[in-house]
Structure formats: structure tokens, C-alpha cells
GROMACS .gro file of N, CA and C in nm:
model
  438
    1MET      N    1 -16.969  -4.835  -5.740
    1MET     CA    2 -16.963  -4.733  -5.843
    1MET      C    3 -16.820  -4.683  -5.861
    2PHE      N    4 -16.750  -4.660  -5.748
    2PHE     CA    5 -16.613  -4.610  -5.754
    2PHE      C    6 -16.522  -4.710  -5.826
    3LYS      N    7 -16.541  -4.841  -5.798
    3LYS     CA    8 -16.457  -4.942  -5.862
    3LYS      C    9 -16.476  -4.941  -6.013
    4ARG      N   10 -16.601  -4.928  -6.057
    4ARG     CA   11 -16.629  -4.926  -6.200
    4ARG      C   12 -16.564  -4.804  -6.265
    5HIS      N   13 -16.576  -4.688  -6.200
    5HIS     CA   14 -16.518  -4.565  -6.251
    5HIS      C   15 -16.365  -4.578  -6.259
    6ALA      N   16 -16.306  -4.632  -6.156
    6ALA     CA   17 -16.161  -4.650  -6.153
    6ALA      C   18 -16.116  -4.746  -6.264
    7LEU      N   19 -16.196  -4.852  -6.287
    7LEU     CA   20 -16.164  -4.947  -6.392
    7LEU      C   21 -16.164  -4.880  -6.529
    8PHE      N   22 -16.265  -4.796  -6.556
    8PHE     CA   23 -16.270  -4.724  -6.683
    8PHE      C   24 -16.151  -4.631  -6.700
    9ILE      N   25 -16.109  -4.568  -6.593
    9ILE     CA   26 -15.994  -4.478  -6.599
    9ILE      C   27 -15.868  -4.557  -6.632
   10VAL      N   28 -15.850  -4.671  -6.567
   10VAL     CA   29 -15.732  -4.754  -6.591
   10VAL      C   30 -15.732  -4.806  -6.735
   11ILE      N   31 -15.845  -4.857  -6.781
   11ILE     CA   32 -15.854  -4.910  -6.917
   11ILE      C   33 -15.831  -4.798  -7.018
   12GLY      N   34 -15.890  -4.684  -6.996
   12GLY     CA   35 -15.871  -4.571  -7.086
   12GLY      C   36 -15.727  -4.525  -7.091
   13SER      N   37 -15.663  -4.520  -6.975
   13SER     CA   38 -15.522  -4.479  -6.971
   13SER      C   39 -15.434  -4.577  -7.045
   14CYS      N   40 -15.461  -4.706  -7.028
   14CYS     CA   41 -15.383  -4.808  -7.098
   14CYS      C   42 -15.403  -4.796  -7.249
   15ALA      N   43 -15.526  -4.774  -7.292
   15ALA     CA   44 -15.552  -4.760  -7.435
   15ALA      C   45 -15.478  -4.641  -7.494
   16ILE      N   46 -15.477  -4.530  -7.423
   16ILE     CA   47 -15.406  -4.411  -7.470
   16ILE      C   48 -15.256  -4.438  -7.476
   17ALA      N   49 -15.203  -4.503  -7.373
   17ALA     CA   50 -15.059  -4.533  -7.370
   17ALA      C   51 -15.020  -4.626  -7.485
   18LEU      N   52 -15.101  -4.728  -7.510
   18LEU     CA   53 -15.070  -4.820  -7.619
   18LEU      C   54 -15.081  -4.752  -7.755
   19ALA      N   55 -15.179  -4.667  -7.770
   19ALA     CA   56 -15.194  -4.595  -7.897
   19ALA      C   57 -15.074  -4.505  -7.922
   20ALA      N   58 -15.022  -4.446  -7.817
   20ALA     CA   59 -14.905  -4.358  -7.832
   20ALA      C   60 -14.782  -4.436  -7.872
   21CYS      N   61 -14.774  -4.564  -7.832
   21CYS     CA   62 -14.657  -4.645  -7.864
   21CYS      C   63 -14.664  -4.705  -8.003
   22GLY      N   64 -14.782  -4.725  -8.056
   22GLY     CA   65 -14.797  -4.796  -8.182
   22GLY      C   66 -14.766  -4.712  -8.303
   23GLY      N   67 -14.767  -4.778  -8.416
   23GLY     CA   68 -14.755  -4.709  -8.544
   23GLY      C   69 -14.617  -4.657  -8.577
   24GLY      N   70 -14.515  -4.718  -8.522
   24GLY     CA   71 -14.380  -4.670  -8.548
   24GLY      C   72 -14.339  -4.691  -8.692
   25GLU      N   73 -14.230  -4.634  -8.727
   25GLU     CA   74 -14.178  -4.643  -8.862
   25GLU      C   75 -14.041  -4.708  -8.859
   26SER      N   76 -14.005  -4.767  -8.970
   26SER     CA   77 -13.869  -4.817  -8.985
   26SER      C   78 -13.777  -4.698  -9.004
   27ALA      N   79 -13.658  -4.713  -8.958
   27ALA     CA   80 -13.561  -4.605  -8.972
   27ALA      C   81 -13.524  -4.588  -9.119
   28ASN      N   82 -13.520  -4.465  -9.164
   28ASN     CA   83 -13.468  -4.435  -9.297
   28ASN      C   84 -13.321  -4.403  -9.279
   29VAL      N   85 -13.239  -4.505  -9.299
   29VAL     CA   86 -13.097  -4.488  -9.273
   29VAL      C   87 -13.019  -4.513  -9.401
   30GLU      N   88 -12.903  -4.453  -9.405
   30GLU     CA   89 -12.810  -4.481  -9.514
   30GLU      C   90 -12.738  -4.610  -9.476
   31VAL      N   91 -12.757  -4.712  -9.557
   31VAL     CA   92 -12.699  -4.843  -9.527
   31VAL      C   93 -12.554  -4.846  -9.573
   32THR      N   94 -12.466  -4.873  -9.479
   32THR     CA   95 -12.323  -4.878  -9.508
   32THR      C   96 -12.281  -5.021  -9.544
   33GLU      N   97 -12.160  -5.034  -9.596
   33GLU     CA   98 -12.107  -5.167  -9.626
   33GLU      C   99 -12.097  -5.251  -9.499
   34GLU      N  100 -12.062  -5.187  -9.388
   34GLU     CA  101 -12.051  -5.259  -9.261
   34GLU      C  102 -12.187  -5.312  -9.218
   35MET      N  103 -12.292  -5.232  -9.236
   35MET     CA  104 -12.427  -5.276  -9.201
   35MET      C  105 -12.468  -5.395  -9.288
   36THR      N  106 -12.440  -5.386  -9.417
   36THR     CA  107 -12.475  -5.493  -9.510
   36THR      C  108 -12.403  -5.622  -9.472
   37ALA      N  109 -12.276  -5.613  -9.438
   37ALA     CA  110 -12.199  -5.731  -9.397
   37ALA      C  111 -12.256  -5.790  -9.268
   38ALA      N  112 -12.291  -5.706  -9.173
   38ALA     CA  113 -12.347  -5.753  -9.046
   38ALA      C  114 -12.481  -5.822  -9.069
   39LEU      N  115 -12.565  -5.765  -9.154
   39LEU     CA  116 -12.696  -5.823  -9.183
   39LEU      C  117 -12.684  -5.959  -9.251
   40ALA      N  118 -12.573  -5.981  -9.321
   40ALA     CA  119 -12.550  -6.108  -9.392
   40ALA      C  120 -12.502  -6.219  -9.299
   41ASP      N  121 -12.472  -6.187  -9.174
   41ASP     CA  122 -12.425  -6.285  -9.076
   41ASP      C  123 -12.533  -6.391  -9.053
   42THR      N  124 -12.503  -6.515  -9.089
   42THR     CA  125 -12.597  -6.626  -9.066
   42THR      C  126 -12.535  -6.730  -8.973
   43SER      N  127 -12.451  -6.684  -8.883
   43SER     CA  128 -12.380  -6.776  -8.793
   43SER      C  129 -12.474  -6.860  -8.707
   44TYR      N  130 -12.591  -6.810  -8.679
   44TYR     CA  131 -12.690  -6.887  -8.603
   44TYR      C  132 -12.793  -6.951  -8.695
   45SER      N  133 -12.857  -6.871  -8.781
   45SER     CA  134 -12.970  -6.920  -8.860
   45SER      C  135 -12.933  -7.034  -8.953
   46SER      N  136 -12.808  -7.041  -8.995
   46SER     CA  137 -12.766  -7.151  -9.083
   46SER      C  138 -12.775  -7.286  -9.013
   47ARG      N  139 -12.777  -7.285  -8.880
   47ARG     CA  140 -12.788  -7.408  -8.801
   47ARG      C  141 -12.928  -7.428  -8.745
   48GLY      N  142 -13.020  -7.336  -8.778
   48GLY     CA  143 -13.151  -7.337  -8.714
   48GLY      C  144 -13.264  -7.387  -8.801
   49ASP      N  145 -13.377  -7.410  -8.737
   49ASP     CA  146 -13.500  -7.452  -8.801
   49ASP      C  147 -13.606  -7.346  -8.774
   50ALA      N  148 -13.656  -7.282  -8.879
   50ALA     CA  149 -13.749  -7.170  -8.863
   50ALA      C  150 -13.880  -7.212  -8.795
   51THR      N  151 -13.927  -7.334  -8.821
   51THR     CA  152 -14.051  -7.379  -8.758
   51THR      C  153 -14.033  -7.392  -8.608
   52ALA      N  154 -13.922  -7.451  -8.567
   52ALA     CA  155 -13.892  -7.460  -8.423
   52ALA      C  156 -13.871  -7.320  -8.366
   53GLY      N  157 -13.811  -7.231  -8.445
   53GLY     CA  158 -13.787  -7.094  -8.401
   53GLY      C  159 -13.915  -7.017  -8.378
   54GLU      N  160 -14.018  -7.046  -8.457
   54GLU     CA  161 -14.148  -6.981  -8.435
   54GLU      C  162 -14.203  -7.018  -8.298
   55ALA      N  163 -14.186  -7.144  -8.259
   55ALA     CA  164 -14.231  -7.188  -8.126
   55ALA      C  165 -14.153  -7.117  -8.016
   56VAL      N  166 -14.022  -7.099  -8.036
   56VAL     CA  167 -13.940  -7.025  -7.939
   56VAL      C  168 -13.990  -6.881  -7.931
   57PHE      N  169 -14.016  -6.819  -8.046
   57PHE     CA  170 -14.066  -6.681  -8.048
   57PHE      C  171 -14.197  -6.671  -7.972
   58GLN      N  172 -14.289  -6.763  -7.998
   58GLN     CA  173 -14.420  -6.757  -7.932
   58GLN      C  174 -14.407  -6.773  -7.781
   59SER      N  175 -14.318  -6.860  -7.736
   59SER     CA  176 -14.307  -6.885  -7.592
   59SER      C  177 -14.220  -6.783  -7.520
   60GLN      N  178 -14.122  -6.724  -7.588
   60GLN     CA  179 -14.025  -6.638  -7.520
   60GLN      C  180 -14.033  -6.490  -7.556
   61CYS      N  181 -14.088  -6.457  -7.672
   61CYS     CA  182 -14.077  -6.320  -7.723
   61CYS      C  183 -14.211  -6.250  -7.745
   62SER      N  184 -14.317  -6.328  -7.769
   62SER     CA  185 -14.442  -6.269  -7.816
   62SER      C  186 -14.517  -6.187  -7.711
   63SER      N  187 -14.478  -6.193  -7.586
   63SER     CA  188 -14.545  -6.108  -7.487
   63SER      C  189 -14.503  -5.962  -7.503
   64CYS      N  190 -14.391  -5.937  -7.571
   64CYS     CA  191 -14.344  -5.799  -7.592
   64CYS      C  192 -14.326  -5.762  -7.738
   65HIS      N  193 -14.318  -5.860  -7.828
   65HIS     CA  194 -14.291  -5.834  -7.970
   65HIS      C  195 -14.393  -5.906  -8.057
   66TYR      N  196 -14.436  -5.837  -8.163
   66TYR     CA  197 -14.512  -5.901  -8.269
   66TYR      C  198 -14.415  -5.945  -8.377
   67ALA      N  199 -14.456  -6.046  -8.453
   67ALA     CA  200 -14.376  -6.095  -8.565
   67ALA      C  201 -14.410  -6.019  -8.693
   68THR      N  202 -14.465  -5.901  -8.677
   68THR     CA  203 -14.506  -5.815  -8.789
   68THR      C  204 -14.436  -5.681  -8.773
   69GLU      N  205 -14.481  -5.582  -8.848
   69GLU     CA  206 -14.427  -5.446  -8.835
   69GLU      C  207 -14.495  -5.370  -8.721
   70GLU      N  208 -14.598  -5.429  -8.662
   70GLU     CA  209 -14.670  -5.362  -8.555
   70GLU      C  210 -14.589  -5.364  -8.425
   71VAL      N  211 -14.588  -5.251  -8.356
   71VAL     CA  212 -14.517  -5.238  -8.229
   71VAL      C  213 -14.608  -5.282  -8.116
   72LEU      N  214 -14.560  -5.365  -8.026
   72LEU     CA  215 -14.633  -5.403  -7.906
   72LEU      C  216 -14.570  -5.325  -7.792
   73ILE      N  217 -14.487  -5.385  -7.713
   73ILE     CA  218 -14.407  -5.315  -7.612
   73ILE      C  219 -14.270  -5.286  -7.673
   74GLY      N  220 -14.214  -5.389  -7.733
   74GLY     CA  221 -14.088  -5.374  -7.804
   74GLY      C  222 -14.113  -5.361  -7.953
   75PRO      N  223 -14.007  -5.351  -8.031
   75PRO     CA  224 -14.021  -5.333  -8.176
   75PRO      C  225 -14.098  -5.446  -8.243
   76GLY      N  226 -14.165  -5.413  -8.354
   76GLY     CA  227 -14.221  -5.515  -8.441
   76GLY      C  228 -14.105  -5.582  -8.511
   77MET      N  229 -14.098  -5.714  -8.507
   77MET     CA  230 -13.977  -5.783  -8.550
   77MET      C  231 -13.966  -5.809  -8.700
   78ALA      N  232 -14.069  -5.781  -8.777
   78ALA     CA  233 -14.058  -5.798  -8.922
   78ALA      C  234 -13.945  -5.709  -8.974
   79GLY      N  235 -13.859  -5.767  -9.052
   79GLY     CA  236 -13.749  -5.690  -9.111
   79GLY      C  237 -13.630  -5.670  -9.021
   80VAL      N  238 -13.624  -5.742  -8.910
   80VAL     CA  239 -13.513  -5.722  -8.817
   80VAL      C  240 -13.378  -5.741  -8.886
   81PHE      N  241 -13.372  -5.833  -8.983
   81PHE     CA  242 -13.246  -5.856  -9.054
   81PHE      C  243 -13.250  -5.799  -9.196
   82GLN      N  244 -13.320  -5.688  -9.211
   82GLN     CA  245 -13.322  -5.612  -9.336
   82GLN      C  246 -13.267  -5.473  -9.307
   83PRO      N  247 -13.218  -5.403  -9.410
   83PRO     CA  248 -13.170  -5.266  -9.387
   83PRO      C  249 -13.276  -5.181  -9.317
   84GLY      N  250 -13.234  -5.107  -9.216
   84GLY     CA  251 -13.326  -5.025  -9.138
   84GLY      C  252 -13.373  -5.096  -9.012
   85GLY      N  253 -13.363  -5.228  -9.010
   85GLY     CA  254 -13.398  -5.304  -8.891
   85GLY      C  255 -13.547  -5.313  -8.866
   86PRO      N  256 -13.585  -5.351  -8.744
   86PRO     CA  257 -13.726  -5.370  -8.710
   86PRO      C  258 -13.799  -5.236  -8.699
   87THR      N  259 -13.931  -5.245  -8.688
   87THR     CA  260 -14.013  -5.125  -8.671
   87THR      C  261 -14.009  -5.083  -8.525
   88LEU      N  262 -13.963  -4.962  -8.501
   88LEU     CA  263 -13.950  -4.907  -8.366
   88LEU      C  264 -14.069  -4.817  -8.335
   89PRO      N  265 -14.097  -4.793  -8.207
   89PRO     CA  266 -14.204  -4.701  -8.170
   89PRO      C  267 -14.177  -4.560  -8.224
   90GLU      N  268 -14.283  -4.483  -8.242
   90GLU     CA  269 -14.270  -4.344  -8.286
   90GLU      C  270 -14.168  -4.271  -8.199
   91GLY      N  271 -14.082  -4.193  -8.263
   91GLY     CA  272 -13.986  -4.112  -8.190
   91GLY      C  273 -13.857  -4.182  -8.154
   92VAL      N  274 -13.847  -4.312  -8.180
   92VAL     CA  275 -13.726  -4.387  -8.148
   92VAL      C  276 -13.653  -4.417  -8.279
   93ASP      N  277 -13.527  -4.383  -8.285
   93ASP     CA  278 -13.447  -4.407  -8.405
   93ASP      C  279 -13.306  -4.447  -8.362
   94TYR      N  280 -13.273  -4.573  -8.385
   94TYR     CA  281 -13.139  -4.622  -8.351
   94TYR      C  282 -13.046  -4.615  -8.472
   95GLY      N  283 -13.090  -4.551  -8.580
   95GLY     CA  284 -13.005  -4.535  -8.697
   95GLY      C  285 -12.971  -4.665  -8.767
   96GLY      N  286 -13.062  -4.763  -8.761
   96GLY     CA  287 -13.037  -4.891  -8.827
   96GLY      C  288 -12.946  -4.983  -8.749
   97THR      N  289 -12.921  -4.951  -8.622
   97THR     CA  290 -12.837  -5.036  -8.536
   97THR      C  291 -12.921  -5.084  -8.418
   98LEU      N  292 -12.859  -5.159  -8.331
   98LEU     CA  293 -12.923  -5.196  -8.206
   98LEU      C  294 -12.920  -5.077  -8.110
   99HIS      N  295 -12.989  -5.089  -8.000
   99HIS     CA  296 -13.000  -4.981  -7.900
   99HIS      C  297 -12.864  -4.930  -7.853
  100ASN      N  298 -12.765  -5.018  -7.852
  100ASN     CA  299 -12.633  -4.983  -7.799
  100ASN      C  300 -12.536  -4.938  -7.908
  101GLY      N  301 -12.586  -4.921  -8.030
  101GLY     CA  302 -12.502  -4.877  -8.140
  101GLY      C  303 -12.435  -4.991  -8.216
  102ASN      N  304 -12.446  -5.113  -8.165
  102ASN     CA  305 -12.389  -5.228  -8.236
  102ASN      C  306 -12.467  -5.253  -8.364
  103LEU      N  307 -12.396  -5.300  -8.466
  103LEU     CA  308 -12.461  -5.334  -8.591
  103LEU      C  309 -12.558  -5.449  -8.570
  104ILE      N  310 -12.662  -5.455  -8.653
  104ILE     CA  311 -12.758  -5.564  -8.644
  104ILE      C  312 -12.699  -5.685  -8.716
  105SER      N  313 -12.657  -5.782  -8.638
  105SER     CA  314 -12.608  -5.910  -8.688
  105SER      C  315 -12.668  -6.017  -8.599
  106GLU      N  316 -12.665  -6.140  -8.645
  106GLU     CA  317 -12.720  -6.247  -8.561
  106GLU      C  318 -12.644  -6.256  -8.429
  107GLU      N  319 -12.514  -6.242  -8.433
  107GLU     CA  320 -12.434  -6.249  -8.310
  107GLU      C  321 -12.474  -6.139  -8.213
  108ASN      N  322 -12.488  -6.016  -8.262
  108ASN     CA  323 -12.523  -5.904  -8.174
  108ASN      C  324 -12.667  -5.914  -8.123
  109VAL      N  325 -12.759  -5.960  -8.208
  109VAL     CA  326 -12.897  -5.978  -8.164
  109VAL      C  327 -12.903  -6.089  -8.059
  110ALA      N  328 -12.830  -6.198  -8.082
  110ALA     CA  329 -12.827  -6.308  -7.985
  110ALA      C  330 -12.773  -6.260  -7.850
  111ASN      N  331 -12.668  -6.180  -7.853
  111ASN     CA  332 -12.613  -6.126  -7.728
  111ASN      C  333 -12.715  -6.039  -7.657
  112TRP      N  334 -12.787  -5.955  -7.731
  112TRP     CA  335 -12.889  -5.868  -7.672
  112TRP      C  336 -12.999  -5.952  -7.608
  113ILE      N  337 -13.041  -6.059  -7.676
  113ILE     CA  338 -13.145  -6.146  -7.621
  113ILE      C  339 -13.096  -6.212  -7.493
  114ARG      N  340 -12.975  -6.265  -7.495
  114ARG     CA  341 -12.923  -6.337  -7.379
  114ARG      C  342 -12.889  -6.246  -7.261
  115GLU      N  343 -12.843  -6.124  -7.290
  115GLU     CA  344 -12.801  -6.034  -7.183
  115GLU      C  345 -12.909  -5.936  -7.141
  116GLY      N  346 -12.997  -5.900  -7.233
  116GLY     CA  347 -13.100  -5.801  -7.203
  116GLY      C  348 -13.037  -5.666  -7.173
  117GLY      N  349 -13.114  -5.577  -7.117
  117GLY     CA  350 -13.061  -5.447  -7.081
  117GLY      C  351 -13.158  -5.335  -7.107
  118GLN      N  352 -13.110  -5.215  -7.090
  118GLN     CA  353 -13.191  -5.094  -7.104
  118GLN      C  354 -13.170  -5.033  -7.241
  119GLY      N  355 -13.278  -5.008  -7.310
  119GLY     CA  356 -13.275  -4.935  -7.436
  119GLY      C  357 -13.364  -4.813  -7.423
  120GLU      N  358 -13.374  -4.734  -7.528
  120GLU     CA  359 -13.458  -4.615  -7.525
  120GLU      C  360 -13.606  -4.652  -7.508
  121ILE      N  361 -13.644  -4.768  -7.559
  121ILE     CA  362 -13.782  -4.813  -7.552
  121ILE      C  363 -13.818  -4.861  -7.412
  122GLY      N  364 -13.725  -4.926  -7.346
  122GLY     CA  365 -13.750  -4.982  -7.214
  122GLY      C  366 -13.649  -5.090  -7.184
  123VAL      N  367 -13.684  -5.175  -7.091
  123VAL     CA  368 -13.593  -5.282  -7.047
  123VAL      C  369 -13.627  -5.411  -7.121
  124MET      N  370 -13.525  -5.473  -7.174
  124MET     CA  371 -13.538  -5.605  -7.235
  124MET      C  372 -13.486  -5.705  -7.134
  125SER      N  373 -13.572  -5.798  -7.094
  125SER     CA  374 -13.530  -5.901  -6.999
  125SER      C  375 -13.436  -5.998  -7.068
  126ALA      N  376 -13.337  -6.046  -6.994
  126ALA     CA  377 -13.245  -6.147  -7.047
  126ALA      C  378 -13.321  -6.278  -7.065
  127ILE      N  379 -13.297  -6.344  -7.177
  127ILE     CA  380 -13.361  -6.472  -7.206
  127ILE      C  381 -13.250  -6.574  -7.231
  128PRO      N  382 -13.226  -6.664  -7.136
  128PRO     CA  383 -13.115  -6.759  -7.148
  128PRO      C  384 -13.148  -6.878  -7.238
  129LEU      N  385 -13.149  -6.856  -7.369
  129LEU     CA  386 -13.179  -6.963  -7.462
  129LEU      C  387 -13.058  -7.053  -7.483
  130GLU      N  388 -13.084  -7.180  -7.504
  130GLU     CA  389 -12.979  -7.274  -7.543
  130GLU      C  390 -12.934  -7.239  -7.685
  131ASP      N  391 -12.816  -7.286  -7.724
  131ASP     CA  392 -12.762  -7.253  -7.856
  131ASP      C  393 -12.856  -7.294  -7.969
  132GLN      N  394 -12.915  -7.415  -7.961
  132GLN     CA  395 -13.005  -7.458  -8.068
  132GLN      C  396 -13.132  -7.375  -8.070
  133GLU      N  397 -13.185  -7.339  -7.955
  133GLU     CA  398 -13.302  -7.252  -7.950
  133GLU      C  399 -13.272  -7.117  -8.014
  134MET      N  400 -13.153  -7.063  -7.988
  134MET     CA  401 -13.115  -6.935  -8.047
  134MET      C  402 -13.101  -6.949  -8.198
  135ALA      N  403 -13.040  -7.058  -8.243
  135ALA     CA  404 -13.027  -7.081  -8.388
  135ALA      C  405 -13.165  -7.091  -8.453
  136ASP      N  406 -13.256  -7.162  -8.388
  136ASP     CA  407 -13.392  -7.175  -8.441
  136ASP      C  408 -13.462  -7.039  -8.444
  137LEU      N  409 -13.446  -6.962  -8.337
  137LEU     CA  410 -13.508  -6.830  -8.331
  137LEU      C  411 -13.454  -6.739  -8.441
  138MET      N  412 -13.324  -6.739  -8.463
  138MET     CA  413 -13.265  -6.656  -8.568
  138MET      C  414 -13.316  -6.699  -8.705
  139ALA      N  415 -13.330  -6.831  -8.727
  139ALA     CA  416 -13.383  -6.880  -8.854
  139ALA      C  417 -13.525  -6.828  -8.874
  140TYR      N  418 -13.605  -6.829  -8.769
  140TYR     CA  419 -13.742  -6.777  -8.778
  140TYR      C  420 -13.743  -6.627  -8.804
  141LEU      N  421 -13.662  -6.553  -8.729
  141LEU     CA  422 -13.659  -6.407  -8.748
  141LEU      C  423 -13.618  -6.371  -8.890
  142ARG      N  424 -13.534  -6.453  -8.952
  142ARG     CA  425 -13.493  -6.430  -9.091
  142ARG      C  426 -13.611  -6.439  -9.187
  143THR      N  427 -13.717  -6.512  -9.150
  143THR     CA  428 -13.833  -6.526  -9.238
  143THR      C  429 -13.927  -6.405  -9.230
  144LEU      N  430 -13.908  -6.319  -9.132
  144LEU     CA  431 -13.999  -6.206  -9.109
  144LEU      C  432 -13.956  -6.086  -9.192
  145GLU      N  433 -14.021  -6.069  -9.304
  145GLU     CA  434 -13.985  -5.959  -9.394
  145GLU      C  435 -14.092  -5.851  -9.391
  146LYS      N  436 -14.048  -5.730  -9.424
  146LYS     CA  437 -14.142  -5.617  -9.432
  146LYS      C  438 -14.206  -5.617  -9.568
   0.00000   0.00000   0.00000
């Protein structure tokens, strides 16, 4: 009986925690010329294949990110390369930049993926992708629009 009760408590707590994280909004930011130029960076995606990138996303990213506007553990990745960036959890606002204040560009996103680190949302594990895998991933992320 105790095990069943404990299980319900754990499941209920997880459901509440996930509900609190979901439903984030895109940042309403004033887009600067610098942001627009950074978003136009196709240094990776121009060499990539979006279909192969979807496979990279599914194997390396989907345990923490959805390819939609829905928040899982990390941001919903739809619109990552659009003004305002990806959909962040409620209460988190990076002002249209990455967690560290860097502009959202393919180069900066690739560095964040490869290096990982601590953001306001939590810890992003480093993912050591090969150059072609990163190019493919960036090409796929470019297809995710809000």
C-alpha cells in the first residue's frame, strides 16, 4: 500500500512540475540590425541536409527539446532562427539572445550545443557533434518555424 501511495505522490509531483514548465511564450523583443544579421548566418545550414539533421535532432536533442513551440525540459525549438528565438519556459526571457547574451546565430548555437553549460532553465549537456552533423542539424532547425 505504501509503495502505491508513494508512486502516486511521485507521479503527481512530476505532473505538477511539468505543467509549471510548459506553455512558455516567445520573447517579445525589439529586433535590432545586429540580431537580424546574426539570424541570417547560414555558415552551417548552407552545407547541411535537413533530413539528416532531423535524425540528429531525434537522436541527440529530442530527450530535452521538442521540434515545436512546446517546452519540454529545454526550449521548444520552433522559431529558433526567427526573431524572438525559440519558445522558452514561463518566466524565462533572454531578450531574443542565447542564455549567455550572445546573439542567436548558427555559429553561437553550434558553440552552445558543443560546449553546453548552465542557463536560467538548467544545464545543457555538451554534445560533441561532427561538423557535418552540426551542419545537418542547423539545416533542420532552420525548417522549424512558428
